[in-house]
Amino acid sequence: MPEPPHNWPKNIHYTTTCSFHSSVPQSIRQKITEGSAAKTATINPPNGPSPADKSVVAIRRISESTHPACGQLGLFAARKIKEKTVIVDYIGEIHCDERPESDYDLSLFRSSDLSVGIDANKQGNEGRFVNDYRGIPGQEKPNAVFVDERLASGELRMRIVSSRIITKGEEILVSYGKAWWQARTTSTSN
């Protein structure tokens, strides 16, 4: 079992590989684990850090009172990260059921009538701490993006990739997307 990084919450299972919920049909499992790398690979940064390289990122408590996630944890660059570098994979439980209560659920893909997601609410890796850039003073846009990519093995992964140079100590920020914010607004107003 891999050792969790510094500041990892005790109530969250740390893992470096995704697991499958029982809601995922065998055909979807195969599509995720055995797909063709040549058909969908989108980014293969030479000399980029390994997604499991803990020296690239650090988990820190956010103390700035103007930050929307003040008091919570965030993901920060532990060293300078070049543009278009894979920072870390988003790891969690792959599922096909609805999870409106989770703030850590990310869409992996849609297949016919199924939505396939990765939920890092109860298990995951450092990627679960990446915050949205909205509402953070001085942040007009994200410095990283979510990219789905097939590894050389054929396995489909959701990766967090830098969209510009990120300096050491800078918070790694993405866009959760309008749909995520609309769903959150809808669920909190009910």
Coordinates of N, CA and C in Angstrom, one line a residue:
M1 N 0.8 -1.2 0.0 CA 0.0 0.0 0.0 C 0.9 1.2 0.0
P2 N 0.6 2.2 -0.9 CA 1.5 3.4 -1.0 C 1.2 4.3 0.3
E3 N 2.3 5.0 0.7 CA 2.2 5.8 1.8 C 1.6 7.2 1.4
P4 N 0.6 7.7 2.2 CA 0.0 9.0 1.8 C 1.0 10.1 2.0
P5 N 0.8 11.2 1.2 CA 1.7 12.4 1.3 C 1.4 13.2 2.6
H6 N 2.3 14.1 2.9 CA 2.1 15.0 4.0 C 0.8 15.7 3.9
N7 N 0.1 15.9 5.0 CA -1.2 16.6 5.1 C -2.4 15.8 4.6
W8 N -2.2 14.5 4.4 CA -3.3 13.7 3.9 C -4.3 13.5 5.0
P9 N -5.6 13.7 4.7 CA -6.6 13.5 5.7 C -6.7 12.0 6.2
K10 N -6.8 11.7 7.4 CA -6.9 10.4 8.0 C -8.1 9.6 7.5
N11 N -9.2 10.3 7.3 CA -10.5 9.7 6.9 C -10.7 9.3 5.5
I12 N -9.7 9.6 4.6 CA -9.7 9.4 3.2 C -8.7 8.3 2.9
H13 N -9.1 7.3 2.1 CA -8.2 6.2 1.7 C -7.3 6.8 0.6
Y14 N -5.9 6.7 0.8 CA -5.0 7.1 -0.2 C -4.7 6.0 -1.1
T15 N -4.8 6.2 -2.4 CA -4.5 5.2 -3.4 C -3.9 5.8 -4.7
T16 N -3.1 5.0 -5.4 CA -2.6 5.5 -6.7 C -3.2 4.9 -7.9
T17 N -4.2 4.0 -7.6 CA -4.9 3.4 -8.7 C -6.4 3.5 -8.5
C18 N -7.2 3.6 -9.6 CA -8.6 3.7 -9.5 C -9.2 2.3 -9.2
S19 N -10.3 2.4 -8.5 CA -11.1 1.1 -8.3 C -12.4 1.3 -9.0
F20 N -13.1 0.2 -9.1 CA -14.4 0.2 -9.8 C -15.6 -0.1 -8.9
H21 N -16.6 0.7 -8.9 CA -17.8 0.5 -8.2 C -18.6 -0.6 -8.9
S22 N -19.5 -1.3 -8.2 CA -20.3 -2.4 -8.8 C -21.3 -1.8 -9.8
S23 N -21.5 -0.5 -9.9 CA -22.4 0.0 -10.9 C -21.8 0.1 -12.3
V24 N -20.5 -0.3 -12.4 CA -19.8 -0.2 -13.7 C -19.9 -1.6 -14.4
P25 N -20.6 -1.6 -15.6 CA -20.7 -2.9 -16.3 C -19.3 -3.3 -16.8
Q26 N -19.2 -4.6 -17.0 CA -17.9 -5.2 -17.5 C -17.5 -4.6 -18.8
S27 N -18.4 -4.3 -19.7 CA -18.0 -3.8 -21.0 C -17.4 -2.4 -20.8
I28 N -17.8 -1.6 -19.9 CA -17.3 -0.3 -19.6 C -15.9 -0.4 -18.9
R29 N -15.8 -1.4 -18.0 CA -14.5 -1.7 -17.4 C -13.4 -2.0 -18.4
Q30 N -13.8 -2.8 -19.4 CA -12.9 -3.2 -20.4 C -12.5 -2.0 -21.3
K31 N -13.5 -1.1 -21.6 CA -13.3 0.1 -22.4 C -12.2 1.0 -21.7
I32 N -12.3 1.0 -20.4 CA -11.4 1.9 -19.6 C -10.0 1.3 -19.5
T33 N -10.0 0.0 -19.2 CA -8.7 -0.6 -18.9 C -7.9 -1.2 -20.1
E34 N -8.7 -1.4 -21.2 CA -8.0 -2.1 -22.3 C -8.2 -1.4 -23.7
G35 N -8.5 -0.1 -23.6 CA -8.7 0.7 -24.9 C -7.4 0.8 -25.7
S36 N -7.5 1.4 -26.8 CA -6.4 1.6 -27.7 C -5.7 2.9 -27.4
A37 N -4.4 2.8 -27.0 CA -3.6 4.0 -26.7 C -3.4 4.9 -28.0
A38 N -3.2 4.2 -29.1 CA -2.9 5.0 -30.3 C -4.1 5.9 -30.8
K39 N -5.3 5.5 -30.5 CA -6.5 6.2 -31.0 C -6.8 7.5 -30.2
T40 N -6.5 7.5 -28.9 CA -7.0 8.6 -28.1 C -5.9 9.4 -27.3
A41 N -4.7 9.0 -27.4 CA -3.6 9.8 -26.7 C -3.6 11.2 -27.1
T42 N -3.6 12.1 -26.2 CA -3.7 13.5 -26.5 C -2.4 14.3 -26.1
I43 N -1.7 13.8 -25.1 CA -0.6 14.5 -24.6 C 0.4 13.5 -24.0
N44 N 1.7 13.6 -24.4 CA 2.7 12.7 -23.9 C 3.9 13.6 -23.7
P45 N 4.0 14.4 -22.6 CA 5.1 15.3 -22.4 C 6.4 14.6 -22.2
P46 N 7.4 14.9 -23.0 CA 8.7 14.3 -22.8 C 9.3 15.0 -21.5
N47 N 10.0 14.3 -20.8 CA 10.7 14.8 -19.6 C 9.7 15.4 -18.5
G48 N 8.5 15.1 -18.6 CA 7.5 15.5 -17.6 C 7.6 14.6 -16.4
P49 N 7.2 15.1 -15.2 CA 7.2 14.3 -14.1 C 6.3 13.1 -14.2
S50 N 6.6 12.0 -13.5 CA 5.7 10.9 -13.4 C 4.5 11.3 -12.6
P51 N 3.2 10.9 -13.0 CA 2.0 11.3 -12.3 C 2.1 10.9 -10.8
A52 N 2.9 9.9 -10.5 CA 3.0 9.5 -9.1 C 4.2 10.1 -8.3
D53 N 4.9 11.1 -9.0 CA 6.0 11.7 -8.4 C 5.6 12.8 -7.4
K54 N 5.7 12.4 -6.1 CA 5.2 13.3 -5.0 C 6.0 14.6 -4.9
S55 N 7.2 14.7 -5.5 CA 8.0 15.9 -5.4 C 7.4 17.0 -6.2
V56 N 6.4 16.7 -7.1 CA 5.9 17.8 -8.0 C 4.8 18.6 -7.3
V57 N 4.0 18.0 -6.4 CA 2.9 18.7 -5.7 C 3.0 18.6 -4.2
A58 N 2.3 19.5 -3.5 CA 2.2 19.4 -2.1 C 0.8 19.8 -1.7
I59 N 0.3 19.2 -0.7 CA -1.1 19.5 -0.1 C -0.9 20.4 1.0
R60 N -1.5 21.6 0.9 CA -1.4 22.6 2.0 C -2.8 23.1 2.4
R61 N -2.9 23.5 3.7 CA -4.1 24.2 4.1 C -4.1 25.6 3.6
I62 N -5.2 26.1 3.1 CA -5.4 27.4 2.6 C -5.7 28.4 3.7
S63 N -4.9 29.4 3.9 CA -5.1 30.3 5.0 C -5.6 31.7 4.6
E64 N -5.5 32.0 3.3 CA -5.9 33.4 2.9 C -7.4 33.5 3.1
S65 N -7.9 34.5 3.8 CA -9.3 34.7 4.2 C -10.1 35.0 2.9
T66 N -9.5 35.5 1.9 CA -10.3 35.9 0.7 C -10.4 34.7 -0.3
H67 N -9.8 33.6 0.0 CA -9.9 32.4 -0.8 C -11.2 31.7 -0.6
P68 N -11.9 31.3 -1.6 CA -13.2 30.6 -1.3 C -13.1 29.3 -0.6
A69 N -11.9 28.7 -0.6 CA -11.6 27.4 0.1 C -10.8 27.7 1.4
C70 N -10.9 28.8 2.0 CA -10.1 29.2 3.2 C -10.4 28.1 4.3
G71 N -9.3 27.6 4.9 CA -9.5 26.6 5.9 C -9.4 25.2 5.4
Q72 N -9.6 25.0 4.1 CA -9.6 23.7 3.5 C -8.2 23.4 2.8
L73 N -8.0 22.2 2.3 CA -6.8 21.9 1.6 C -6.8 22.2 0.2
G74 N -5.6 22.5 -0.4 CA -5.4 22.8 -1.8 C -4.2 22.1 -2.3
L75 N -4.0 22.1 -3.6 CA -2.9 21.4 -4.3 C -1.9 22.5 -4.8
F76 N -0.7 22.4 -4.4 CA 0.3 23.4 -4.7 C 1.5 22.8 -5.4
A77 N 2.2 23.6 -6.3 CA 3.4 23.2 -6.9 C 4.6 23.1 -5.9
A78 N 5.2 22.0 -5.8 CA 6.3 21.8 -4.9 C 7.6 22.2 -5.6
R79 N 7.5 22.4 -6.9 CA 8.7 22.9 -7.7 C 8.1 23.5 -9.0
K80 N 8.9 24.2 -9.8 CA 8.4 24.8 -11.0 C 7.9 23.7 -12.0
I81 N 6.8 23.9 -12.6 CA 6.2 23.0 -13.5 C 6.1 23.6 -14.9
K82 N 6.7 23.0 -15.9 CA 6.6 23.5 -17.2 C 5.2 23.4 -17.8
E83 N 5.0 24.2 -18.8 CA 3.7 24.2 -19.5 C 3.5 22.8 -20.2
K84 N 2.3 22.4 -20.2 CA 1.9 21.1 -20.9 C 2.5 19.9 -20.2
T85 N 2.7 19.9 -18.9 CA 3.3 18.8 -18.1 C 2.2 18.1 -17.4
V86 N 2.2 16.8 -17.4 CA 1.2 16.0 -16.6 C 1.7 16.2 -15.1
I87 N 0.8 16.8 -14.4 CA 1.1 17.1 -12.9 C 0.7 15.9 -12.1
V88 N -0.5 15.4 -12.2 CA -1.0 14.2 -11.5 C -2.2 13.7 -12.1
D89 N -2.5 12.4 -12.0 CA -3.7 11.8 -12.5 C -4.8 12.0 -11.4
Y90 N -6.0 12.1 -11.8 CA -7.2 12.2 -10.9 C -7.6 10.8 -10.6
I91 N -7.4 10.3 -9.4 CA -7.7 8.9 -9.0 C -8.8 8.9 -8.0
G92 N -9.6 7.9 -8.1 CA -10.8 7.7 -7.2 C -11.5 6.4 -7.6
E93 N -12.8 6.4 -7.3 CA -13.7 5.2 -7.6 C -14.4 5.5 -8.9
I94 N -14.2 4.7 -9.9 CA -14.9 4.8 -11.2 C -16.3 4.2 -11.0
H95 N -17.3 5.0 -11.4 CA -18.7 4.6 -11.1 C -19.7 5.0 -12.3
C96 N -20.9 4.4 -12.3 CA -21.9 4.8 -13.2 C -23.2 5.2 -12.5
D97 N -23.2 5.3 -11.2 CA -24.3 5.8 -10.5 C -24.3 7.3 -10.2
E98 N -25.4 7.8 -9.8 CA -25.5 9.3 -9.5 C -24.8 9.6 -8.1
R99 N -24.1 10.7 -8.0 CA -23.4 11.0 -6.8 C -23.6 12.5 -6.5
P100 N -24.8 13.0 -6.4 CA -25.0 14.5 -6.2 C -24.4 15.0 -4.9
E101 N -24.1 14.2 -4.0 CA -23.6 14.6 -2.7 C -22.1 14.8 -2.7
S102 N -21.4 14.3 -3.7 CA -20.0 14.4 -3.7 C -19.5 15.6 -4.4
D103 N -18.5 16.3 -3.8 CA -17.9 17.5 -4.4 C -16.6 17.0 -5.1
Y104 N -16.3 15.7 -5.1 CA -15.1 15.2 -5.7 C -15.4 14.3 -6.9
D105 N -16.5 14.4 -7.5 CA -16.9 13.6 -8.6 C -16.7 14.3 -9.9
L106 N -16.0 13.6 -10.8 CA -15.5 14.2 -12.1 C -16.0 13.3 -13.2
S107 N -16.5 13.8 -14.3 CA -16.9 13.0 -15.4 C -15.7 12.5 -16.2
L108 N -15.7 11.2 -16.4 CA -14.6 10.6 -17.2 C -15.1 10.5 -18.7
F109 N -16.3 10.0 -18.9 CA -16.9 10.0 -20.3 C -18.3 9.6 -20.2
R110 N -19.0 9.7 -21.3 CA -20.4 9.3 -21.5 C -20.4 8.2 -22.5
S111 N -21.1 7.1 -22.3 CA -21.2 6.0 -23.2 C -22.7 5.6 -23.3
S112 N -23.2 5.8 -24.5 CA -24.7 5.6 -24.8 C -25.5 6.3 -23.7
D113 N -26.1 5.5 -22.9 CA -27.0 6.1 -21.8 C -26.3 6.1 -20.5
L114 N -25.0 5.8 -20.4 CA -24.3 5.8 -19.1 C -23.4 7.0 -19.0
S115 N -23.3 7.6 -17.8 CA -22.3 8.5 -17.5 C -21.3 7.8 -16.6
V116 N -20.0 7.9 -16.9 CA -19.0 7.3 -16.2 C -18.2 8.4 -15.5
G117 N -18.1 8.3 -14.2 CA -17.3 9.3 -13.4 C -16.2 8.7 -12.5
I118 N -15.4 9.6 -12.0 CA -14.4 9.2 -11.0 C -14.7 10.0 -9.8
D119 N -14.9 9.4 -8.7 CA -15.3 10.0 -7.4 C -14.1 9.8 -6.4
A120 N -13.5 10.9 -6.0 CA -12.4 10.9 -5.0 C -12.9 11.4 -3.6
N121 N -14.2 11.2 -3.4 CA -14.8 11.7 -2.1 C -14.2 10.8 -0.9
K122 N -14.1 9.5 -1.1 CA -13.7 8.6 0.0 C -12.3 8.0 -0.2
Q123 N -11.9 8.0 -1.5 CA -10.5 7.5 -1.8 C -10.0 8.2 -3.0
G124 N -8.7 8.4 -3.0 CA -8.1 9.1 -4.1 C -6.6 9.4 -3.9
N125 N -6.1 10.4 -4.6 CA -4.7 10.8 -4.5 C -4.7 12.3 -4.4
E126 N -3.5 12.9 -4.7 CA -3.3 14.3 -4.5 C -4.3 15.1 -5.4
G127 N -4.6 14.6 -6.6 CA -5.5 15.3 -7.5 C -6.8 15.7 -6.9
R128 N -7.3 15.1 -5.9 CA -8.6 15.4 -5.3 C -8.6 16.8 -4.7
F129 N -7.4 17.4 -4.4 CA -7.3 18.7 -3.8 C -7.1 19.9 -4.8
V130 N -7.2 19.6 -6.0 CA -7.2 20.7 -7.0 C -8.4 21.5 -6.9
N131 N -8.3 22.8 -6.8 CA -9.5 23.7 -6.6 C -9.8 24.4 -7.9
D132 N -11.0 25.0 -8.0 CA -11.4 25.8 -9.1 C -10.8 27.2 -9.0
Y133 N -10.5 27.8 -10.0 CA -9.9 29.2 -10.0 C -10.9 30.3 -9.7
R134 N -12.2 30.0 -9.9 CA -13.2 31.1 -9.7 C -13.2 31.6 -8.2
G135 N -13.3 32.9 -8.1 CA -13.4 33.6 -6.8 C -12.1 33.8 -6.1
I136 N -11.0 33.3 -6.7 CA -9.7 33.5 -6.0 C -9.1 34.8 -6.5
P137 N -8.8 35.8 -5.6 CA -8.3 37.1 -6.0 C -7.0 36.9 -6.9
G138 N -7.0 37.6 -8.0 CA -5.9 37.6 -8.9 C -5.9 36.5 -9.9
Q139 N -6.9 35.6 -9.9 CA -6.9 34.5 -10.8 C -8.0 34.7 -11.8
E140 N -7.6 35.0 -13.0 CA -8.5 35.3 -14.1 C -8.8 34.0 -14.9
K141 N -7.9 33.0 -14.8 CA -8.2 31.8 -15.5 C -7.3 30.7 -14.8
P142 N -7.6 29.4 -15.1 CA -6.9 28.3 -14.5 C -5.5 28.2 -15.0
N143 N -4.6 27.6 -14.3 CA -3.2 27.3 -14.7 C -3.0 25.8 -15.1
A144 N -4.1 25.1 -15.0 CA -4.1 23.6 -15.4 C -5.4 23.2 -15.9
V145 N -5.5 22.1 -16.6 CA -6.7 21.6 -17.2 C -6.8 20.1 -17.0
F146 N -8.1 19.6 -17.0 CA -8.3 18.2 -17.0 C -8.2 17.7 -18.5
V147 N -7.4 16.6 -18.7 CA -7.2 16.0 -20.0 C -7.4 14.5 -19.9
D148 N -8.3 13.9 -20.7 CA -8.4 12.4 -20.7 C -7.4 11.9 -21.7
E149 N -6.7 10.8 -21.2 CA -5.6 10.3 -22.0 C -5.5 8.8 -21.8
R150 N -5.1 8.1 -22.8 CA -4.9 6.7 -22.6 C -3.4 6.5 -22.4
L151 N -3.0 5.7 -21.4 CA -1.6 5.4 -21.1 C -1.1 4.4 -22.2
A152 N 0.2 4.1 -22.2 CA 0.7 3.2 -23.2 C 0.1 1.8 -23.0
S153 N -0.3 1.5 -21.8 CA -1.0 0.2 -21.5 C -2.4 0.2 -22.1
G154 N -3.0 1.3 -22.5 CA -4.3 1.4 -23.0 C -5.3 1.9 -22.0
E155 N -4.9 2.0 -20.7 CA -5.9 2.4 -19.7 C -6.2 3.9 -19.8
L156 N -7.5 4.2 -19.7 CA -8.0 5.6 -19.8 C -7.8 6.3 -18.4
R157 N -7.2 7.4 -18.4 CA -7.0 8.2 -17.2 C -7.5 9.6 -17.4
M158 N -7.8 10.3 -16.3 CA -8.1 11.7 -16.3 C -6.9 12.3 -15.7
R159 N -6.2 13.3 -16.4 CA -5.0 13.8 -15.9 C -5.1 15.3 -15.7
I160 N -4.4 15.8 -14.8 CA -4.3 17.3 -14.5 C -3.0 17.7 -15.2
V161 N -3.1 18.6 -16.2 CA -2.0 19.0 -17.0 C -1.8 20.6 -16.9
S162 N -0.6 21.0 -16.8 CA -0.4 22.5 -16.7 C -0.7 23.1 -18.0
S163 N -1.4 24.3 -18.0 CA -1.7 25.0 -19.2 C -0.7 26.2 -19.4
R164 N 0.2 26.4 -18.4 CA 1.2 27.4 -18.5 C 2.3 27.0 -17.5
I165 N 3.4 27.8 -17.4 CA 4.4 27.5 -16.4 C 3.7 27.8 -15.0
I166 N 3.9 26.9 -14.1 CA 3.4 27.1 -12.7 C 4.6 27.2 -11.8
T167 N 4.7 28.3 -11.1 CA 5.9 28.5 -10.2 C 5.8 27.8 -8.9
K168 N 6.9 27.5 -8.3 CA 7.0 26.8 -7.0 C 6.2 27.5 -6.0
G169 N 5.3 26.8 -5.3 CA 4.5 27.5 -4.3 C 3.1 27.9 -4.7
E170 N 2.9 28.0 -6.1 CA 1.7 28.5 -6.6 C 0.6 27.4 -6.5
E171 N -0.6 27.8 -6.2 CA -1.7 26.8 -6.2 C -2.1 26.4 -7.6
I172 N -2.3 25.1 -7.7 CA -2.7 24.5 -9.0 C -4.2 24.6 -9.1
L173 N -4.7 25.2 -10.1 CA -6.1 25.6 -10.3 C -6.6 25.2 -11.6
V174 N -7.8 24.6 -11.6 CA -8.5 24.2 -12.9 C -9.8 24.9 -13.0
S175 N -10.6 24.6 -14.0 CA -12.0 25.0 -14.1 C -12.8 23.8 -13.9
Y176 N -13.7 23.8 -12.9 CA -14.6 22.6 -12.7 C -15.7 22.6 -13.8
G177 N -15.9 23.7 -14.5 CA -16.9 23.8 -15.6 C -18.2 24.3 -15.1
K178 N -19.0 24.9 -16.0 CA -20.2 25.6 -15.6 C -21.2 24.5 -15.1
A179 N -21.2 23.3 -15.7 CA -22.2 22.3 -15.3 C -22.0 21.9 -13.8
W180 N -20.7 21.8 -13.4 CA -20.5 21.5 -12.0 C -21.0 22.6 -11.0
W181 N -20.8 23.8 -11.4 CA -21.3 24.9 -10.5 C -22.8 25.0 -10.6
Q182 N -23.4 24.8 -11.7 CA -24.9 24.8 -11.8 C -25.5 23.7 -11.0
A183 N -24.9 22.5 -11.0 CA -25.4 21.4 -10.2 C -25.3 21.7 -8.7
R184 N -24.2 22.3 -8.4 CA -24.0 22.6 -6.9 C -25.0 23.7 -6.5
T185 N -25.2 24.7 -7.3 CA -26.2 25.7 -7.0 C -27.6 25.1 -6.8
T186 N -27.9 24.2 -7.7 CA -29.3 23.6 -7.7 C -29.4 22.8 -6.5
S187 N -28.4 22.0 -6.1 CA -28.5 21.1 -5.0 C -28.5 21.8 -3.6
T188 N -27.9 23.0 -3.6 CA -27.8 23.7 -2.3 C -29.1 24.6 -2.1
S189 N -29.8 24.8 -3.2 CA -31.0 25.6 -3.1 C -32.3 24.8 -2.8
N190 N -32.1 23.5 -2.9 CA -33.3 22.6 -2.6 C -33.4 22.3 -1.1

